Every structure is written in C-alpha cells, then in structure tokens.
Amino acid sequence: MRFRKVYVEISNLCNLRCSFCPGTKRAGRRMADEEFAALMPKLQPYTQYLYFHLMGEPLCHPELKAFLQIAGEYGFRVILTTNGTLLTKMQDILLSAPALHKINISLHAFEANDLAVPFETYLQNCLSFGQAAQGEKLVVYRLWNGGGADELNEKILQTMHAFFPGQWVQERMGIRIGNRVYLEHGDKFDWPDLSAPEGDGPLFCYGLRDQIGVLCDGTVVPCCLDHEGDIPLGNLFQEELEEILLRPRAQAIYNGFSNREAIEPLCRRCGYARRFG
C-alpha cells in the first residue's frame, strides 16, 4: 500500500492559540531527532510526501533543520503547514533545504489573540517570505475562514496585491499570484470531536487510503483530523507500519468506509466524512 501523504507531527506545541484550532489536551511533546530518524526507513516504502503537520507549529521545533536534512536523505519531499509567525526567523533554513517542497501559510492565524507583532507586520512578513521563495519553493497562502472570522480578508487581499502585482490566474490548486505562489480560499470547518453529536447518512473518508498520521509520541492515527489520538492504531516507534495496518481495528475502518459506513465514533462526528459520503 502507498499513501499520497503521511502526516508526521514533529511537535504538538504551538506559539499561538487560534480560534479555528481545537488544540490538544495531550501532553506537550517534541519528537526527538533519533525518534524522527527511526521513522524514516519505516515510512519510506509507503509515501514520497511527508507533511510536518497535525497539531503544533513545526517552525517552533529546534531540530527542524536536522529533520529536513534527514528526510531529504531518505528521498522524501516535505510539506510544512505554518501559522507564519516565524517565517522571517526561519527563512534561510527553509529556502536552503532541498527536501522542502511546499509551505502552506495559514493567514487566518490572524484570528489568534496572542500575535506577538501587529497584524500589519505579521502579514508583511508572511508575504515577504513568499516573494523570497518565488521559483524556489511552492508557497500556498491559505484563507480558510469562509463563514468565520473573515473581516480582515479584504485588507489581506489588498496588501497581497501590492506584494504580488502581476496577473492573478485561477488554476486547479488555487489562484496563482506569483511564480509558484498561490492563494487558496476555504470555508471554516469544525474539527471532529467525541463530544459532538453524530451525523447520519453515508460516510466516506480517505484516511488509511491516501493518508495516515503519526503523532509526536509515535501513535499512528487514520487521518490528519484525529488531533487527540482518539483512534490509536499502534505505535510506529515500537512497531512496523505493515503490522499496524493489518490489525483488525485498521482493517475495520478501511472496510467500513468501503461500504460508506463509519465504524469509529470519532468518524461519525466528522464533517469531512459527510462531505465525501
């Protein structure tokens, strides 16, 4: 089995508290470099793309440069998702890392109530990074706040036009605003939570089909939305992925979705599963 992407949560610690993010009640943890290195040969047969994301801010990890180098040695292409607050500090490391393929910048992080700099400074730093990365890395600015706290979107777009004044072109992956630089709009969504009411009707998910997640303590979860590790399938620090994927729980999830049925309580509370049902 090959996955289109594997989410590796190198840390569940973050420097912001954004209103759209559920955070996690798990103990704060950073993956150690020896732990990360041990994952690489275990994941290599299953994917080419590693996403340093699930919970946490990857740019906060002190070993990020080493992680990018290790991932590159195994032939992985890395995608980072960041709130953008540390892009200026980390710019040289990011732009010089051959393994880094793509940076997703969640501009809707302006919703956070603990930005350390004024909003205008934050936005300019994020856009300056995109200018510097043009032609070198794929950069995607995300405004995933449709139907939510989107009152500053117009101001963001005006500033973005000043930094990227050329013609903006709608393409498959978003609006191309520069050389390998894109803008992506999306609606605010609710994260699945065991305390939420269950949905009804047919459900489907690409978890265990085109993606899996590995939390910072090694726990394997079916998808990138299991932010609390509510569906632990095994631990990749201690086991092989094939062994984990062949267990009855993982097989039941996969086969259930083949029949448009959610076996796990968390999945029955997931809005994304209803979208694909």
PDB file of C-alpha atoms in Angstrom:
ATOM      1  CA  MET A   1       0.000   0.000   0.000  1.00  0.00           C
ATOM      2  CA  ARG A   2       1.191   3.514  -0.846  1.00  0.00           C
ATOM      3  CA  PHE A   3      -0.161   6.717   0.656  1.00  0.00           C
ATOM      4  CA  ARG A   4      -0.303  10.036  -1.126  1.00  0.00           C
ATOM      5  CA  LYS A   5       0.784  11.705   2.096  1.00  0.00           C
ATOM      6  CA  VAL A   6       1.824  10.877   5.631  1.00  0.00           C
ATOM      7  CA  TYR A   7       1.356  13.470   8.363  1.00  0.00           C
ATOM      8  CA  VAL A   8       4.230  13.494  10.843  1.00  0.00           C
ATOM      9  CA  GLU A   9       3.537  15.650  13.865  1.00  0.00           C
ATOM     10  CA  ILE A  10       7.053  16.645  14.881  1.00  0.00           C
ATOM     11  CA  SER A  11       5.630  18.625  17.803  1.00  0.00           C
ATOM     12  CA  ASN A  12       2.206  19.322  19.274  1.00  0.00           C
ATOM     13  CA  LEU A  13       3.394  22.605  20.790  1.00  0.00           C
ATOM     14  CA  CYS A  14       2.367  25.920  19.260  1.00  0.00           C
ATOM     15  CA  ASN A  15       3.198  29.568  19.858  1.00  0.00           C
ATOM     16  CA  LEU A  16      -0.379  30.733  19.139  1.00  0.00           C
ATOM     17  CA  ARG A  17      -3.911  29.985  20.272  1.00  0.00           C
ATOM     18  CA  CYS A  18      -6.078  30.373  17.180  1.00  0.00           C
ATOM     19  CA  SER A  19      -9.865  30.335  17.413  1.00  0.00           C
ATOM     20  CA  PHE A  20     -10.204  27.909  14.492  1.00  0.00           C
ATOM     21  CA  CYS A  21      -7.811  25.351  16.014  1.00  0.00           C
ATOM     22  CA  PRO A  22      -9.029  22.911  18.679  1.00  0.00           C
ATOM     23  CA  GLY A  23      -5.556  22.461  20.128  1.00  0.00           C
ATOM     24  CA  THR A  24      -4.909  19.266  22.046  1.00  0.00           C
ATOM     25  CA  LYS A  25      -5.224  18.012  25.597  1.00  0.00           C
ATOM     26  CA  ARG A  26      -2.289  15.663  25.066  1.00  0.00           C
ATOM     27  CA  ALA A  27       0.898  16.354  26.998  1.00  0.00           C
ATOM     28  CA  GLY A  28       3.156  18.811  25.207  1.00  0.00           C
ATOM     29  CA  ARG A  29       5.916  16.983  23.359  1.00  0.00           C
ATOM     30  CA  ARG A  30       8.563  17.424  20.683  1.00  0.00           C
ATOM     31  CA  MET A  31       9.768  14.465  18.672  1.00  0.00           C
ATOM     32  CA  ALA A  32      13.457  13.797  19.300  1.00  0.00           C
ATOM     33  CA  ASP A  33      15.850  13.643  16.363  1.00  0.00           C
ATOM     34  CA  GLU A  34      16.619   9.953  16.971  1.00  0.00           C
ATOM     35  CA  GLU A  35      12.886   9.218  17.031  1.00  0.00           C
ATOM     36  CA  PHE A  36      12.343  11.075  13.780  1.00  0.00           C
ATOM     37  CA  ALA A  37      15.292   9.325  12.157  1.00  0.00           C
ATOM     38  CA  ALA A  38      13.892   5.947  13.243  1.00  0.00           C
ATOM     39  CA  LEU A  39      10.610   6.700  11.452  1.00  0.00           C
ATOM     40  CA  MET A  40      12.193   7.428   8.087  1.00  0.00           C
ATOM     41  CA  PRO A  41      13.021   3.857   6.942  1.00  0.00           C
ATOM     42  CA  LYS A  42       9.663   2.680   8.280  1.00  0.00           C
ATOM     43  CA  LEU A  43       7.755   5.246   6.201  1.00  0.00           C
ATOM     44  CA  GLN A  44       9.946   5.221   3.091  1.00  0.00           C
ATOM     45  CA  PRO A  45       8.152   2.290   1.375  1.00  0.00           C
ATOM     46  CA  TYR A  46       4.743   3.928   1.888  1.00  0.00           C
ATOM     47  CA  THR A  47       4.981   7.504   0.616  1.00  0.00           C
ATOM     48  CA  GLN A  48       7.087  10.185  -1.011  1.00  0.00           C
ATOM     49  CA  TYR A  49       5.445  13.102   0.789  1.00  0.00           C
ATOM     50  CA  LEU A  50       5.779  13.916   4.476  1.00  0.00           C
ATOM     51  CA  TYR A  51       3.576  16.618   5.933  1.00  0.00           C
ATOM     52  CA  PHE A  52       5.042  18.143   9.095  1.00  0.00           C
ATOM     53  CA  HIS A  53       1.609  18.852  10.489  1.00  0.00           C
ATOM     54  CA  LEU A  54      -1.269  17.691  12.591  1.00  0.00           C
ATOM     55  CA  MET A  55      -1.154  19.759  15.755  1.00  0.00           C
ATOM     56  CA  GLY A  56       1.593  22.190  16.722  1.00  0.00           C
ATOM     57  CA  GLU A  57       3.739  24.725  14.883  1.00  0.00           C
ATOM     58  CA  PRO A  58       6.604  22.922  13.108  1.00  0.00           C
ATOM     59  CA  LEU A  59       8.751  26.053  12.864  1.00  0.00           C
ATOM     60  CA  CYS A  60       8.972  26.058  16.674  1.00  0.00           C
ATOM     61  CA  HIS A  61      10.899  22.788  16.682  1.00  0.00           C
ATOM     62  CA  PRO A  62      14.594  23.418  17.442  1.00  0.00           C
ATOM     63  CA  GLU A  63      15.647  20.428  15.295  1.00  0.00           C
ATOM     64  CA  LEU A  64      13.669  21.402  12.195  1.00  0.00           C
ATOM     65  CA  LYS A  65      16.801  21.940  10.092  1.00  0.00           C
ATOM     66  CA  ALA A  66      18.078  18.473  11.008  1.00  0.00           C
ATOM     67  CA  PHE A  67      14.676  16.902  10.328  1.00  0.00           C
ATOM     68  CA  LEU A  68      14.580  18.423   6.850  1.00  0.00           C
ATOM     69  CA  GLN A  69      18.061  17.107   6.140  1.00  0.00           C
ATOM     70  CA  ILE A  70      17.235  13.604   7.402  1.00  0.00           C
ATOM     71  CA  ALA A  71      14.019  13.490   5.376  1.00  0.00           C
ATOM     72  CA  GLY A  72      15.963  14.518   2.287  1.00  0.00           C
ATOM     73  CA  GLU A  73      18.490  11.737   2.806  1.00  0.00           C
ATOM     74  CA  TYR A  74      15.619   9.249   2.508  1.00  0.00           C
ATOM     75  CA  GLY A  75      14.247  10.893  -0.610  1.00  0.00           C
ATOM     76  CA  PHE A  76      11.159  12.426   0.970  1.00  0.00           C
ATOM     77  CA  ARG A  77       9.569  15.663  -0.171  1.00  0.00           C
ATOM     78  CA  VAL A  78       8.390  17.687   2.805  1.00  0.00           C
ATOM     79  CA  ILE A  79       5.335  19.925   3.107  1.00  0.00           C
ATOM     80  CA  LEU A  80       5.088  22.311   6.046  1.00  0.00           C
ATOM     81  CA  THR A  81       1.960  23.992   7.374  1.00  0.00           C
ATOM     82  CA  THR A  82       2.708  27.039   9.495  1.00  0.00           C
ATOM     83  CA  ASN A  83       0.931  29.965  11.103  1.00  0.00           C
ATOM     84  CA  GLY A  84       3.611  32.188   9.548  1.00  0.00           C
ATOM     85  CA  THR A  85       4.830  33.957  12.681  1.00  0.00           C
ATOM     86  CA  LEU A  86       8.366  32.507  12.463  1.00  0.00           C
ATOM     87  CA  LEU A  87       8.920  32.675   8.705  1.00  0.00           C
ATOM     88  CA  THR A  88      11.343  35.603   8.869  1.00  0.00           C
ATOM     89  CA  LYS A  89      13.446  33.898  11.549  1.00  0.00           C
ATOM     90  CA  MET A  90      13.484  30.564   9.710  1.00  0.00           C
ATOM     91  CA  GLN A  91      13.647  31.828   6.123  1.00  0.00           C
ATOM     92  CA  ASP A  92      17.254  30.868   5.383  1.00  0.00           C
ATOM     93  CA  ILE A  93      16.770  27.334   6.768  1.00  0.00           C
ATOM     94  CA  LEU A  94      13.572  26.812   4.792  1.00  0.00           C
ATOM     95  CA  LEU A  95      14.762  28.169   1.470  1.00  0.00           C
ATOM     96  CA  SER A  96      18.054  26.281   1.605  1.00  0.00           C
ATOM     97  CA  ALA A  97      16.516  22.868   2.422  1.00  0.00           C
ATOM     98  CA  PRO A  98      16.419  20.713  -0.750  1.00  0.00           C
ATOM     99  CA  ALA A  99      13.819  18.374   0.774  1.00  0.00           C
ATOM    100  CA  LEU A 100      11.315  21.157   1.420  1.00  0.00           C
ATOM    101  CA  HIS A 101       8.789  21.081  -1.413  1.00  0.00           C
ATOM    102  CA  LYS A 102       5.910  23.227  -0.216  1.00  0.00           C
ATOM    103  CA  ILE A 103       4.975  25.668   2.555  1.00  0.00           C
ATOM    104  CA  ASN A 104       1.322  26.207   3.467  1.00  0.00           C
ATOM    105  CA  ILE A 105       0.873  29.506   5.320  1.00  0.00           C
ATOM    106  CA  SER A 106      -2.365  29.800   7.294  1.00  0.00           C
ATOM    107  CA  LEU A 107      -3.036  33.527   7.067  1.00  0.00           C
ATOM    108  CA  HIS A 108      -6.248  33.039   9.026  1.00  0.00           C
ATOM    109  CA  ALA A 109      -3.923  32.750  12.044  1.00  0.00           C
ATOM    110  CA  PHE A 110      -4.573  36.482  12.460  1.00  0.00           C
ATOM    111  CA  GLU A 111      -7.581  35.275  14.479  1.00  0.00           C
ATOM    112  CA  ALA A 112      -5.172  34.358  17.277  1.00  0.00           C
ATOM    113  CA  ASN A 113      -5.393  36.558  20.323  1.00  0.00           C
ATOM    114  CA  ASP A 114      -1.686  36.327  21.090  1.00  0.00           C
ATOM    115  CA  LEU A 115       0.149  37.579  17.991  1.00  0.00           C
ATOM    116  CA  ALA A 116       3.462  38.971  19.205  1.00  0.00           C
ATOM    117  CA  VAL A 117       3.556  41.659  16.494  1.00  0.00           C
ATOM    118  CA  PRO A 118       0.922  43.958  14.957  1.00  0.00           C
ATOM    119  CA  PHE A 119      -1.256  42.350  12.310  1.00  0.00           C
ATOM    120  CA  GLU A 120       0.263  44.509   9.562  1.00  0.00           C
ATOM    121  CA  THR A 121       3.778  43.377  10.480  1.00  0.00           C
ATOM    122  CA  TYR A 122       2.707  39.742  10.607  1.00  0.00           C
ATOM    123  CA  LEU A 123       1.099  39.976   7.171  1.00  0.00           C
ATOM    124  CA  GLN A 124       4.064  41.760   5.591  1.00  0.00           C
ATOM    125  CA  ASN A 125       6.475  39.165   6.984  1.00  0.00           C
ATOM    126  CA  CYS A 126       4.379  36.339   5.543  1.00  0.00           C
ATOM    127  CA  LEU A 127       4.181  37.983   2.125  1.00  0.00           C
ATOM    128  CA  SER A 128       7.867  38.886   2.096  1.00  0.00           C
ATOM    129  CA  PHE A 129       8.671  35.226   2.570  1.00  0.00           C
ATOM    130  CA  GLY A 130       6.596  34.362  -0.488  1.00  0.00           C
ATOM    131  CA  GLN A 131       8.453  36.948  -2.523  1.00  0.00           C
ATOM    132  CA  ALA A 132      11.802  35.486  -1.488  1.00  0.00           C
ATOM    133  CA  ALA A 133      10.647  31.911  -2.171  1.00  0.00           C
ATOM    134  CA  GLN A 134       9.338  32.571  -5.682  1.00  0.00           C
ATOM    135  CA  GLY A 135      10.591  29.968  -8.125  1.00  0.00           C
ATOM    136  CA  GLU A 136      12.391  28.074  -5.351  1.00  0.00           C
ATOM    137  CA  LYS A 137       9.595  26.596  -3.227  1.00  0.00           C
ATOM    138  CA  LEU A 138       5.891  26.112  -3.695  1.00  0.00           C
ATOM    139  CA  VAL A 139       4.097  28.555  -1.384  1.00  0.00           C
ATOM    140  CA  VAL A 140       0.359  28.465  -0.672  1.00  0.00           C
ATOM    141  CA  TYR A 141      -1.322  31.208   1.329  1.00  0.00           C
ATOM    142  CA  ARG A 142      -4.459  29.849   2.966  1.00  0.00           C
ATOM    143  CA  LEU A 143      -7.534  31.842   3.892  1.00  0.00           C
ATOM    144  CA  TRP A 144      -9.641  29.031   5.287  1.00  0.00           C
ATOM    145  CA  ASN A 145     -12.079  31.244   7.158  1.00  0.00           C
ATOM    146  CA  GLY A 146     -15.117  31.474   4.898  1.00  0.00           C
ATOM    147  CA  GLY A 147     -18.182  31.740   7.110  1.00  0.00           C
ATOM    148  CA  GLY A 148     -15.965  32.505  10.086  1.00  0.00           C
ATOM    149  CA  ALA A 149     -13.769  35.415  11.216  1.00  0.00           C
ATOM    150  CA  ASP A 150     -13.144  36.803   7.732  1.00  0.00           C
ATOM    151  CA  GLU A 151     -13.480  40.527   8.409  1.00  0.00           C
ATOM    152  CA  LEU A 152      -9.836  41.237   7.555  1.00  0.00           C
ATOM    153  CA  ASN A 153      -9.791  39.261   4.300  1.00  0.00           C
ATOM    154  CA  GLU A 154     -10.278  42.296   2.080  1.00  0.00           C
ATOM    155  CA  LYS A 155      -7.367  44.089   3.729  1.00  0.00           C
ATOM    156  CA  ILE A 156      -5.237  40.950   3.340  1.00  0.00           C
ATOM    157  CA  LEU A 157      -6.045  40.754  -0.374  1.00  0.00           C
ATOM    158  CA  GLN A 158      -5.233  44.427  -0.929  1.00  0.00           C
ATOM    159  CA  THR A 159      -1.837  44.002   0.723  1.00  0.00           C
ATOM    160  CA  MET A 160      -1.242  40.796  -1.196  1.00  0.00           C
ATOM    161  CA  HIS A 161      -1.870  42.595  -4.489  1.00  0.00           C
ATOM    162  CA  ALA A 162       0.802  45.121  -3.532  1.00  0.00           C
ATOM    163  CA  PHE A 163       3.352  42.350  -2.938  1.00  0.00           C
ATOM    164  CA  PHE A 164       2.284  40.308  -5.977  1.00  0.00           C
ATOM    165  CA  PRO A 165       1.086  42.912  -8.513  1.00  0.00           C
ATOM    166  CA  GLY A 166       1.122  40.687 -11.600  1.00  0.00           C
ATOM    167  CA  GLN A 167      -1.868  38.964 -13.117  1.00  0.00           C
ATOM    168  CA  TRP A 168      -3.613  36.519 -10.803  1.00  0.00           C
ATOM    169  CA  VAL A 169      -4.717  33.316 -12.544  1.00  0.00           C
ATOM    170  CA  GLN A 170      -7.224  30.749 -11.319  1.00  0.00           C
ATOM    171  CA  GLU A 171      -5.723  27.264 -11.556  1.00  0.00           C
ATOM    172  CA  ARG A 172      -6.566  23.823 -10.218  1.00  0.00           C
ATOM    173  CA  MET A 173      -4.749  24.231  -6.921  1.00  0.00           C
ATOM    174  CA  GLY A 174      -5.829  27.818  -6.306  1.00  0.00           C
ATOM    175  CA  ILE A 175      -5.174  31.325  -7.545  1.00  0.00           C
ATOM    176  CA  ARG A 176      -1.632  31.705  -8.863  1.00  0.00           C
ATOM    177  CA  ILE A 177      -0.408  35.108  -7.680  1.00  0.00           C
ATOM    178  CA  GLY A 178       3.330  34.683  -8.352  1.00  0.00           C
ATOM    179  CA  ASN A 179       5.945  32.233  -9.544  1.00  0.00           C
ATOM    180  CA  ARG A 180       4.911  29.032  -7.713  1.00  0.00           C
ATOM    181  CA  VAL A 181       2.968  31.174  -5.224  1.00  0.00           C
ATOM    182  CA  TYR A 182      -0.755  30.551  -4.708  1.00  0.00           C
ATOM    183  CA  LEU A 183      -3.743  31.802  -2.749  1.00  0.00           C
ATOM    184  CA  GLU A 184      -6.250  29.232  -1.526  1.00  0.00           C
ATOM    185  CA  HIS A 185      -9.692  30.035  -0.147  1.00  0.00           C
ATOM    186  CA  GLY A 186     -11.650  27.634   2.024  1.00  0.00           C
ATOM    187  CA  ASP A 187     -14.531  27.513   4.474  1.00  0.00           C
ATOM    188  CA  LYS A 188     -14.039  27.325   8.204  1.00  0.00           C
ATOM    189  CA  PHE A 189     -14.725  23.775   9.361  1.00  0.00           C
ATOM    190  CA  ASP A 190     -15.406  22.091  12.674  1.00  0.00           C
ATOM    191  CA  TRP A 191     -12.874  19.523  13.833  1.00  0.00           C
ATOM    192  CA  PRO A 192     -14.337  16.125  14.768  1.00  0.00           C
ATOM    193  CA  ASP A 193     -14.781  15.730  18.499  1.00  0.00           C
ATOM    194  CA  LEU A 194     -16.153  12.861  20.536  1.00  0.00           C
ATOM    195  CA  SER A 195     -18.398  15.269  22.449  1.00  0.00           C
ATOM    196  CA  ALA A 196     -20.148  16.419  19.246  1.00  0.00           C
ATOM    197  CA  PRO A 197     -23.402  14.826  18.029  1.00  0.00           C
ATOM    198  CA  GLU A 198     -23.161  12.045  15.479  1.00  0.00           C
ATOM    199  CA  GLY A 199     -24.048  12.713  11.862  1.00  0.00           C
ATOM    200  CA  ASP A 200     -26.259  10.500   9.770  1.00  0.00           C
ATOM    201  CA  GLY A 201     -26.271   9.229   6.225  1.00  0.00           C
ATOM    202  CA  PRO A 202     -23.470   7.587   4.241  1.00  0.00           C
ATOM    203  CA  LEU A 203     -19.905   8.493   5.200  1.00  0.00           C
ATOM    204  CA  PHE A 204     -16.574   8.102   3.458  1.00  0.00           C
ATOM    205  CA  CYS A 205     -13.003   9.066   4.283  1.00  0.00           C
ATOM    206  CA  TYR A 206      -9.625   8.848   2.582  1.00  0.00           C
ATOM    207  CA  GLY A 207      -7.962   8.037   5.891  1.00  0.00           C
ATOM    208  CA  LEU A 208      -5.975   4.788   5.555  1.00  0.00           C
ATOM    209  CA  ARG A 209      -6.431   5.146   1.795  1.00  0.00           C
ATOM    210  CA  ASP A 210      -4.392   8.155   0.754  1.00  0.00           C
ATOM    211  CA  GLN A 211      -3.146   9.289   4.169  1.00  0.00           C
ATOM    212  CA  ILE A 212      -2.238   8.371   7.723  1.00  0.00           C
ATOM    213  CA  GLY A 213      -0.902  10.392  10.636  1.00  0.00           C
ATOM    214  CA  VAL A 214       1.916   9.808  13.108  1.00  0.00           C
ATOM    215  CA  LEU A 215       1.636  11.796  16.324  1.00  0.00           C
ATOM    216  CA  CYS A 216       4.701  13.143  18.089  1.00  0.00           C
ATOM    217  CA  ASP A 217       4.723  10.185  20.517  1.00  0.00           C
ATOM    218  CA  GLY A 218       4.723   7.692  17.624  1.00  0.00           C
ATOM    219  CA  THR A 219       0.999   6.888  17.725  1.00  0.00           C
ATOM    220  CA  VAL A 220      -0.414   6.080  14.282  1.00  0.00           C
ATOM    221  CA  VAL A 221      -3.866   7.548  13.539  1.00  0.00           C
ATOM    222  CA  PRO A 222      -6.015   7.140  10.411  1.00  0.00           C
ATOM    223  CA  CYS A 223      -6.048  10.765   9.298  1.00  0.00           C
ATOM    224  CA  CYS A 224      -4.875  14.318   9.902  1.00  0.00           C
ATOM    225  CA  LEU A 225      -8.030  15.301  11.827  1.00  0.00           C
ATOM    226  CA  ASP A 226      -7.535  12.911  14.765  1.00  0.00           C
ATOM    227  CA  HIS A 227      -5.918  15.669  16.794  1.00  0.00           C
ATOM    228  CA  GLU A 228      -6.324  13.927  20.153  1.00  0.00           C
ATOM    229  CA  GLY A 229      -5.244  10.465  19.055  1.00  0.00           C
ATOM    230  CA  ASP A 230      -8.752   9.113  19.685  1.00  0.00           C
ATOM    231  CA  ILE A 231      -8.176   6.283  17.184  1.00  0.00           C
ATOM    232  CA  PRO A 232      -4.756   4.862  18.116  1.00  0.00           C
ATOM    233  CA  LEU A 233      -3.828   2.071  15.732  1.00  0.00           C
ATOM    234  CA  GLY A 234      -0.357   1.303  17.085  1.00  0.00           C
ATOM    235  CA  ASN A 235       2.968   2.973  17.779  1.00  0.00           C
ATOM    236  CA  LEU A 236       5.487   3.356  14.981  1.00  0.00           C
ATOM    237  CA  PHE A 237       8.381   3.894  17.387  1.00  0.00           C
ATOM    238  CA  GLN A 238       7.869   0.305  18.553  1.00  0.00           C
ATOM    239  CA  GLU A 239       6.268  -1.481  15.583  1.00  0.00           C
ATOM    240  CA  GLU A 240       6.321  -1.689  11.800  1.00  0.00           C
ATOM    241  CA  LEU A 241       3.634   0.070   9.794  1.00  0.00           C
ATOM    242  CA  GLU A 242       2.552  -3.068   7.973  1.00  0.00           C
ATOM    243  CA  GLU A 243       1.807  -4.751  11.292  1.00  0.00           C
ATOM    244  CA  ILE A 244      -0.265  -1.756  12.403  1.00  0.00           C
ATOM    245  CA  LEU A 245      -2.251  -1.501   9.169  1.00  0.00           C
ATOM    246  CA  LEU A 246      -3.161  -5.196   9.200  1.00  0.00           C
ATOM    247  CA  ARG A 247      -4.682  -5.079  12.678  1.00  0.00           C
ATOM    248  CA  PRO A 248      -8.457  -5.631  12.983  1.00  0.00           C
ATOM    249  CA  ARG A 249      -9.161  -2.027  14.009  1.00  0.00           C
ATOM    250  CA  ALA A 250      -7.438  -0.511  10.966  1.00  0.00           C
ATOM    251  CA  GLN A 251      -8.989  -3.094   8.657  1.00  0.00           C
ATOM    252  CA  ALA A 252     -12.464  -2.418  10.077  1.00  0.00           C
ATOM    253  CA  ILE A 253     -12.091   1.322   9.437  1.00  0.00           C
ATOM    254  CA  TYR A 254     -10.946   0.748   5.857  1.00  0.00           C
ATOM    255  CA  ASN A 255     -13.634  -1.817   5.047  1.00  0.00           C
ATOM    256  CA  GLY A 256     -16.326   0.229   6.740  1.00  0.00           C
ATOM    257  CA  PHE A 257     -15.660   3.242   4.552  1.00  0.00           C
ATOM    258  CA  SER A 258     -15.646   0.964   1.502  1.00  0.00           C
ATOM    259  CA  ASN A 259     -19.311   0.446   2.376  1.00  0.00           C
ATOM    260  CA  ARG A 260     -19.862   4.143   3.180  1.00  0.00           C
ATOM    261  CA  GLU A 261     -20.061   3.358   6.873  1.00  0.00           C
ATOM    262  CA  ALA A 262     -18.074   4.897   9.728  1.00  0.00           C
ATOM    263  CA  ILE A 263     -17.023   2.309  12.299  1.00  0.00           C
ATOM    264  CA  GLU A 264     -15.338   4.670  14.750  1.00  0.00           C
ATOM    265  CA  PRO A 265     -17.336   7.117  16.926  1.00  0.00           C
ATOM    266  CA  LEU A 266     -14.981   9.967  16.007  1.00  0.00           C
ATOM    267  CA  CYS A 267     -15.525   9.361  12.291  1.00  0.00           C
ATOM    268  CA  ARG A 268     -19.303   9.511  12.780  1.00  0.00           C
ATOM    269  CA  ARG A 269     -18.765  13.031  14.129  1.00  0.00           C
ATOM    270  CA  CYS A 270     -16.581  14.246  11.251  1.00  0.00           C
ATOM    271  CA  GLY A 271     -17.909  16.827   8.811  1.00  0.00           C
ATOM    272  CA  TYR A 272     -15.307  15.863   6.246  1.00  0.00           C
ATOM    273  CA  ALA A 273     -16.560  12.275   6.167  1.00  0.00           C
ATOM    274  CA  ARG A 274     -20.047  13.606   5.417  1.00  0.00           C
ATOM    275  CA  ARG A 275     -18.684  15.678   2.522  1.00  0.00           C
ATOM    276  CA  PHE A 276     -17.406  12.563   0.776  1.00  0.00           C
ATOM    277  CA  GLY A 277     -20.276  10.279   1.718  1.00  0.00           C
TER     278      GLY A 277
END
